[in-house]
Every structure is written in C-alpha cells, then in structure tokens.
C-alpha cells in the first residue's frame, strides 16, 4: 500500500462522482442531492486527510532533502486550493438542487477540484514518491486509510490560512533539517 496510490484512488472516485452528476436528469433532485451530499462530504474528508497526514510529511521529507522552497510552495498552494474547493462546495448549497444555478455551482466545484488534483498529481505526489521510501509511504497509507475510515460520515469543513498551516507544521518538528518558510514576513 502506498499513500500516493490511495490519494490517486480518491481522485478517481471524485472524478467518477462528478461525472455521474453530469449525467442525471435535473428533475431527479433526490438522486442529485444524495450523490452531491456524498461527494461534498468525500471532498472535505479527503482534504482533511491530506492536511493531517500527507502534507506534513511532504514538508518533512522535502525539507530534509533541502527542497524546502518547492515543498512549501506546493503545500501553500494545496491548502489554498482546499479552501477554494470548500468555498465552491458552499456555493452549491446556496442553490436549489437540479436548477441551472446549482449545476453551474457544481461545475465550478468540479473545476476547482480538477485543477487541484491535476497539480497535486504532477507535483506533490511525484515529489513525495521521489523523496519518501516505500516503507514510509506504506505507513502513511495505513494512517490515511484509517483516518478516512474513522471519519467516513464526514468532517466539518474549516478554511485554513496556507502560510499559517505551513508554519505550524514546520514548528511541530525540531528534528527537520534547517529550513524556513522563505515567504514574505514569515522569514
């Protein structure tokens, strides 16, 4: 088991659920609402699992490998993306299920999520596979799977300050190689 593969599996499921929504008649509001509820909860659970397990480790291995700036930038961007996805999910809730506005909001959430996944797959996951050994990726996969299983019914969405997130994660470990945020006033 490899955490990067579990994250990719989640991405495939997210894409599948968005595709299902696109193919349901707008009059089938109960079906649309049920699938959207599942997808919205899954998007947040996935983001929280990444924020609790994956991104702290990406920062740790990146800093240890003296790639501080790159992994910090990737993490800052990812946490910002998660906030954008949360906002898009919140916008869907403002519209009547099945209405043109609802479908437009779902499409915007799909775009925000799709952009995030593509970037994460090109950068964060690739870097992590290069920097972390299979044993560590397996250990994290077990932790990630357990987290998602524990919170399968969903977690409360909370926007995070990307810079504050990275700073807090880096402060949690005094054993990392020397590194800093290297951004703005946090230097």
PDB file of C-alpha atoms in Angstrom:
ATOM      1  CA  UNK A   1       0.000   0.000   0.000  1.00  0.00           C
ATOM      2  CA  UNK A   2       1.238   3.477  -0.878  1.00  0.00           C
ATOM      3  CA  UNK A   3      -0.330   6.754   0.284  1.00  0.00           C
ATOM      4  CA  UNK A   4       0.180   8.275  -3.146  1.00  0.00           C
ATOM      5  CA  UNK A   5      -1.911   5.472  -4.658  1.00  0.00           C
ATOM      6  CA  UNK A   6      -4.654   5.926  -2.051  1.00  0.00           C
ATOM      7  CA  UNK A   7      -4.788   9.628  -2.879  1.00  0.00           C
ATOM      8  CA  UNK A   8      -4.988   8.795  -6.588  1.00  0.00           C
ATOM      9  CA  UNK A   9      -7.793   6.299  -5.852  1.00  0.00           C
ATOM     10  CA  UNK A  10      -9.702   9.080  -4.082  1.00  0.00           C
ATOM     11  CA  UNK A  11      -9.130  11.367  -7.060  1.00  0.00           C
ATOM     12  CA  UNK A  12     -10.574   8.747  -9.419  1.00  0.00           C
ATOM     13  CA  UNK A  13     -13.654   8.405  -7.189  1.00  0.00           C
ATOM     14  CA  UNK A  14     -14.135  12.175  -7.089  1.00  0.00           C
ATOM     15  CA  UNK A  15     -13.959  12.356 -10.880  1.00  0.00           C
ATOM     16  CA  UNK A  16     -16.434   9.455 -11.140  1.00  0.00           C
ATOM     17  CA  UNK A  17     -18.964  11.116  -8.832  1.00  0.00           C
ATOM     18  CA  UNK A  18     -18.747  14.432 -10.697  1.00  0.00           C
ATOM     19  CA  UNK A  19     -19.285  12.546 -13.979  1.00  0.00           C
ATOM     20  CA  UNK A  20     -22.348  10.777 -12.542  1.00  0.00           C
ATOM     21  CA  UNK A  21     -23.865  14.136 -11.541  1.00  0.00           C
ATOM     22  CA  UNK A  22     -23.427  15.431 -15.086  1.00  0.00           C
ATOM     23  CA  UNK A  23     -25.477  12.521 -16.471  1.00  0.00           C
ATOM     24  CA  UNK A  24     -28.529  12.693 -14.208  1.00  0.00           C
ATOM     25  CA  UNK A  25     -31.704  14.407 -15.327  1.00  0.00           C
ATOM     26  CA  UNK A  26     -32.191  17.713 -13.460  1.00  0.00           C
ATOM     27  CA  UNK A  27     -35.668  16.523 -12.418  1.00  0.00           C
ATOM     28  CA  UNK A  28     -34.117  13.686 -10.385  1.00  0.00           C
ATOM     29  CA  UNK A  29     -33.476  16.036  -7.459  1.00  0.00           C
ATOM     30  CA  UNK A  30     -33.446  13.315  -4.792  1.00  0.00           C
ATOM     31  CA  UNK A  31     -30.763  11.383  -6.668  1.00  0.00           C
ATOM     32  CA  UNK A  32     -28.749  14.524  -7.397  1.00  0.00           C
ATOM     33  CA  UNK A  33     -28.958  15.606  -3.757  1.00  0.00           C
ATOM     34  CA  UNK A  34     -27.873  12.185  -2.471  1.00  0.00           C
ATOM     35  CA  UNK A  35     -24.901  11.919  -4.804  1.00  0.00           C
ATOM     36  CA  UNK A  36     -23.858  15.532  -4.180  1.00  0.00           C
ATOM     37  CA  UNK A  37     -24.097  15.038  -0.411  1.00  0.00           C
ATOM     38  CA  UNK A  38     -21.820  12.012  -0.667  1.00  0.00           C
ATOM     39  CA  UNK A  39     -19.384  13.832  -2.948  1.00  0.00           C
ATOM     40  CA  UNK A  40     -19.292  17.015  -0.849  1.00  0.00           C
ATOM     41  CA  UNK A  41     -18.569  15.009   2.309  1.00  0.00           C
ATOM     42  CA  UNK A  42     -15.925  12.985   0.476  1.00  0.00           C
ATOM     43  CA  UNK A  43     -14.170  16.097  -0.864  1.00  0.00           C
ATOM     44  CA  UNK A  44     -13.838  17.514   2.642  1.00  0.00           C
ATOM     45  CA  UNK A  45     -12.776  14.207   4.196  1.00  0.00           C
ATOM     46  CA  UNK A  46     -10.112  13.796   1.516  1.00  0.00           C
ATOM     47  CA  UNK A  47      -8.813  17.346   2.027  1.00  0.00           C
ATOM     48  CA  UNK A  48      -8.675  16.905   5.802  1.00  0.00           C
ATOM     49  CA  UNK A  49      -6.870  13.560   5.492  1.00  0.00           C
ATOM     50  CA  UNK A  50      -4.278  15.162   3.217  1.00  0.00           C
ATOM     51  CA  UNK A  51      -3.875  18.096   5.602  1.00  0.00           C
ATOM     52  CA  UNK A  52      -3.482  15.823   8.638  1.00  0.00           C
ATOM     53  CA  UNK A  53      -1.275  13.142   7.104  1.00  0.00           C
ATOM     54  CA  UNK A  54       0.138  13.810   3.636  1.00  0.00           C
ATOM     55  CA  UNK A  55       1.186  17.460   3.567  1.00  0.00           C
ATOM     56  CA  UNK A  56       3.041  17.462   6.897  1.00  0.00           C
ATOM     57  CA  UNK A  57       5.096  14.528   5.617  1.00  0.00           C
ATOM     58  CA  UNK A  58       5.679  16.148   2.229  1.00  0.00           C
ATOM     59  CA  UNK A  59       7.073  19.173   4.072  1.00  0.00           C
ATOM     60  CA  UNK A  60       9.212  16.999   6.332  1.00  0.00           C
ATOM     61  CA  UNK A  61      10.801  14.924   3.581  1.00  0.00           C
ATOM     62  CA  UNK A  62      11.202  17.944   1.310  1.00  0.00           C
ATOM     63  CA  UNK A  63      12.938  20.000   3.972  1.00  0.00           C
ATOM     64  CA  UNK A  64      15.171  17.057   4.862  1.00  0.00           C
ATOM     65  CA  UNK A  65      16.096  16.770   1.171  1.00  0.00           C
ATOM     66  CA  UNK A  66      16.834  20.503   1.042  1.00  0.00           C
ATOM     67  CA  UNK A  67      13.895  21.195  -1.247  1.00  0.00           C
ATOM     68  CA  UNK A  68      12.242  23.496   1.252  1.00  0.00           C
ATOM     69  CA  UNK A  69      11.035  26.184  -1.124  1.00  0.00           C
ATOM     70  CA  UNK A  70       9.469  23.699  -3.560  1.00  0.00           C
ATOM     71  CA  UNK A  71       7.526  21.683  -0.976  1.00  0.00           C
ATOM     72  CA  UNK A  72       6.458  24.822   0.873  1.00  0.00           C
ATOM     73  CA  UNK A  73       5.123  26.324  -2.356  1.00  0.00           C
ATOM     74  CA  UNK A  74       3.304  23.087  -3.212  1.00  0.00           C
ATOM     75  CA  UNK A  75       1.781  22.894   0.264  1.00  0.00           C
ATOM     76  CA  UNK A  76       0.763  26.558   0.363  1.00  0.00           C
ATOM     77  CA  UNK A  77      -0.932  26.119  -2.997  1.00  0.00           C
ATOM     78  CA  UNK A  78      -2.671  22.890  -1.975  1.00  0.00           C
ATOM     79  CA  UNK A  79      -4.088  24.324   1.246  1.00  0.00           C
ATOM     80  CA  UNK A  80      -5.300  27.363  -0.702  1.00  0.00           C
ATOM     81  CA  UNK A  81      -6.878  25.021  -3.254  1.00  0.00           C
ATOM     82  CA  UNK A  82      -8.641  23.096  -0.485  1.00  0.00           C
ATOM     83  CA  UNK A  83     -10.106  26.391   0.737  1.00  0.00           C
ATOM     84  CA  UNK A  84     -11.266  27.211  -2.806  1.00  0.00           C
ATOM     85  CA  UNK A  85     -12.926  23.786  -3.063  1.00  0.00           C
ATOM     86  CA  UNK A  86     -14.630  24.326   0.317  1.00  0.00           C
ATOM     87  CA  UNK A  87     -15.928  27.681  -0.914  1.00  0.00           C
ATOM     88  CA  UNK A  88     -17.192  26.112  -4.145  1.00  0.00           C
ATOM     89  CA  UNK A  89     -18.954  23.347  -2.206  1.00  0.00           C
ATOM     90  CA  UNK A  90     -20.546  26.006  -0.015  1.00  0.00           C
ATOM     91  CA  UNK A  91     -21.778  27.845  -3.109  1.00  0.00           C
ATOM     92  CA  UNK A  92     -23.565  24.701  -4.334  1.00  0.00           C
ATOM     93  CA  UNK A  93     -25.594  24.660  -1.097  1.00  0.00           C
ATOM     94  CA  UNK A  94     -26.970  28.119  -1.905  1.00  0.00           C
ATOM     95  CA  UNK A  95     -28.918  26.860  -4.926  1.00  0.00           C
ATOM     96  CA  UNK A  96     -31.933  24.660  -5.485  1.00  0.00           C
ATOM     97  CA  UNK A  97     -30.838  21.132  -6.376  1.00  0.00           C
ATOM     98  CA  UNK A  98     -31.226  20.491 -10.100  1.00  0.00           C
ATOM     99  CA  UNK A  99     -31.524  24.155 -11.070  1.00  0.00           C
ATOM    100  CA  UNK A 100     -29.252  25.643 -13.732  1.00  0.00           C
ATOM    101  CA  UNK A 101     -27.537  27.662 -10.970  1.00  0.00           C
ATOM    102  CA  UNK A 102     -26.964  24.502  -8.945  1.00  0.00           C
ATOM    103  CA  UNK A 103     -25.412  22.722 -11.923  1.00  0.00           C
ATOM    104  CA  UNK A 104     -23.229  25.775 -12.608  1.00  0.00           C
ATOM    105  CA  UNK A 105     -22.035  25.760  -8.998  1.00  0.00           C
ATOM    106  CA  UNK A 106     -21.339  22.007  -9.172  1.00  0.00           C
ATOM    107  CA  UNK A 107     -19.355  22.624 -12.394  1.00  0.00           C
ATOM    108  CA  UNK A 108     -17.337  25.341 -10.625  1.00  0.00           C
ATOM    109  CA  UNK A 109     -16.597  22.939  -7.754  1.00  0.00           C
ATOM    110  CA  UNK A 110     -15.560  20.307 -10.296  1.00  0.00           C
ATOM    111  CA  UNK A 111     -13.217  22.804 -11.983  1.00  0.00           C
ATOM    112  CA  UNK A 112     -11.629  23.892  -8.687  1.00  0.00           C
ATOM    113  CA  UNK A 113     -11.198  20.279  -7.603  1.00  0.00           C
ATOM    114  CA  UNK A 114      -9.956  19.112 -11.002  1.00  0.00           C
ATOM    115  CA  UNK A 115      -7.340  21.857 -11.170  1.00  0.00           C
ATOM    116  CA  UNK A 116      -6.153  20.965  -7.665  1.00  0.00           C
ATOM    117  CA  UNK A 117      -5.955  17.232  -8.378  1.00  0.00           C
ATOM    118  CA  UNK A 118      -4.030  17.726 -11.617  1.00  0.00           C
ATOM    119  CA  UNK A 119      -1.492  19.971  -9.936  1.00  0.00           C
ATOM    120  CA  UNK A 120      -1.146  17.662  -6.936  1.00  0.00           C
ATOM    121  CA  UNK A 121      -0.636  14.662  -9.212  1.00  0.00           C
ATOM    122  CA  UNK A 122       2.064  16.487 -11.220  1.00  0.00           C
ATOM    123  CA  UNK A 123       3.899  17.967  -8.251  1.00  0.00           C
ATOM    124  CA  UNK A 124       3.187  16.877  -4.665  1.00  0.00           C
ATOM    125  CA  UNK A 125       2.604  13.186  -5.296  1.00  0.00           C
ATOM    126  CA  UNK A 126       5.509  12.958  -7.741  1.00  0.00           C
ATOM    127  CA  UNK A 127       7.868  14.701  -5.321  1.00  0.00           C
ATOM    128  CA  UNK A 128       6.730  12.512  -2.454  1.00  0.00           C
ATOM    129  CA  UNK A 129       7.350   9.300  -4.415  1.00  0.00           C
ATOM    130  CA  UNK A 130      10.870  10.557  -5.187  1.00  0.00           C
ATOM    131  CA  UNK A 131      11.644  11.650  -1.613  1.00  0.00           C
ATOM    132  CA  UNK A 132       9.934   9.060   0.602  1.00  0.00           C
ATOM    133  CA  UNK A 133      10.701   5.364   0.654  1.00  0.00           C
ATOM    134  CA  UNK A 134       8.070   2.695   0.087  1.00  0.00           C
ATOM    135  CA  UNK A 135       8.086   1.745   3.777  1.00  0.00           C
ATOM    136  CA  UNK A 136       7.187   5.281   4.781  1.00  0.00           C
ATOM    137  CA  UNK A 137       4.591   5.566   2.028  1.00  0.00           C
ATOM    138  CA  UNK A 138       3.049   2.298   3.290  1.00  0.00           C
ATOM    139  CA  UNK A 139       2.977   3.503   6.909  1.00  0.00           C
ATOM    140  CA  UNK A 140       1.257   6.707   5.822  1.00  0.00           C
ATOM    141  CA  UNK A 141      -1.196   4.772   3.630  1.00  0.00           C
ATOM    142  CA  UNK A 142      -2.301   2.802   6.683  1.00  0.00           C
ATOM    143  CA  UNK A 143      -2.737   6.062   8.613  1.00  0.00           C
ATOM    144  CA  UNK A 144      -4.603   7.687   5.695  1.00  0.00           C
ATOM    145  CA  UNK A 145      -6.947   4.713   5.234  1.00  0.00           C
ATOM    146  CA  UNK A 146      -7.649   4.614   8.967  1.00  0.00           C
ATOM    147  CA  UNK A 147      -8.391   8.356   9.028  1.00  0.00           C
ATOM    148  CA  UNK A 148     -10.849   8.097   6.162  1.00  0.00           C
ATOM    149  CA  UNK A 149     -12.482   5.031   7.731  1.00  0.00           C
ATOM    150  CA  UNK A 150     -12.840   6.761  11.105  1.00  0.00           C
ATOM    151  CA  UNK A 151     -14.467   9.817   9.587  1.00  0.00           C
ATOM    152  CA  UNK A 152     -16.393   8.141   6.755  1.00  0.00           C
ATOM    153  CA  UNK A 153     -19.523  10.124   7.682  1.00  0.00           C
ATOM    154  CA  UNK A 154     -17.659  13.368   7.059  1.00  0.00           C
ATOM    155  CA  UNK A 155     -15.763  16.089   8.878  1.00  0.00           C
ATOM    156  CA  UNK A 156     -16.560  19.742   9.481  1.00  0.00           C
ATOM    157  CA  UNK A 157     -15.097  21.966   6.736  1.00  0.00           C
ATOM    158  CA  UNK A 158     -12.712  24.628   8.033  1.00  0.00           C
ATOM    159  CA  UNK A 159     -10.747  27.000   5.816  1.00  0.00           C
ATOM    160  CA  UNK A 160      -7.085  27.263   6.766  1.00  0.00           C
ATOM    161  CA  UNK A 161      -4.547  30.018   6.297  1.00  0.00           C
ATOM    162  CA  UNK A 162      -1.987  28.387   3.952  1.00  0.00           C
ATOM    163  CA  UNK A 163       1.008  30.251   5.415  1.00  0.00           C
ATOM    164  CA  UNK A 164      -0.140  29.603   8.990  1.00  0.00           C
ATOM    165  CA  UNK A 165      -0.626  25.927   8.119  1.00  0.00           C
ATOM    166  CA  UNK A 166       2.906  25.519   6.739  1.00  0.00           C
ATOM    167  CA  UNK A 167       4.412  27.484   9.626  1.00  0.00           C
ATOM    168  CA  UNK A 168       2.560  25.378  12.234  1.00  0.00           C
ATOM    169  CA  UNK A 169       3.584  22.097  10.599  1.00  0.00           C
ATOM    170  CA  UNK A 170       7.225  23.161  10.397  1.00  0.00           C
ATOM    171  CA  UNK A 171       7.214  24.302  14.033  1.00  0.00           C
ATOM    172  CA  UNK A 172       5.953  20.878  15.157  1.00  0.00           C
ATOM    173  CA  UNK A 173       9.251  19.217  14.439  1.00  0.00           C
ATOM    174  CA  UNK A 174      12.604  20.427  15.678  1.00  0.00           C
ATOM    175  CA  UNK A 175      14.278  17.401  14.060  1.00  0.00           C
ATOM    176  CA  UNK A 176      13.877  18.604  10.492  1.00  0.00           C
ATOM    177  CA  UNK A 177      16.820  19.960   8.602  1.00  0.00           C
ATOM    178  CA  UNK A 178      17.300  23.686   8.740  1.00  0.00           C
ATOM    179  CA  UNK A 179      14.662  25.417   6.653  1.00  0.00           C
ATOM    180  CA  UNK A 180      12.154  28.213   6.766  1.00  0.00           C
ATOM    181  CA  UNK A 181       9.055  29.292   5.008  1.00  0.00           C
ATOM    182  CA  UNK A 182      11.110  31.749   2.983  1.00  0.00           C
ATOM    183  CA  UNK A 183       7.981  33.745   2.204  1.00  0.00           C
ATOM    184  CA  UNK A 184       7.251  37.338   2.993  1.00  0.00           C
ATOM    185  CA  UNK A 185       7.140  38.424   6.635  1.00  0.00           C
ATOM    186  CA  UNK A 186       7.407  34.826   7.896  1.00  0.00           C
ATOM    187  CA  UNK A 187      11.119  34.651   7.050  1.00  0.00           C
TER     188      UNK A 187
END
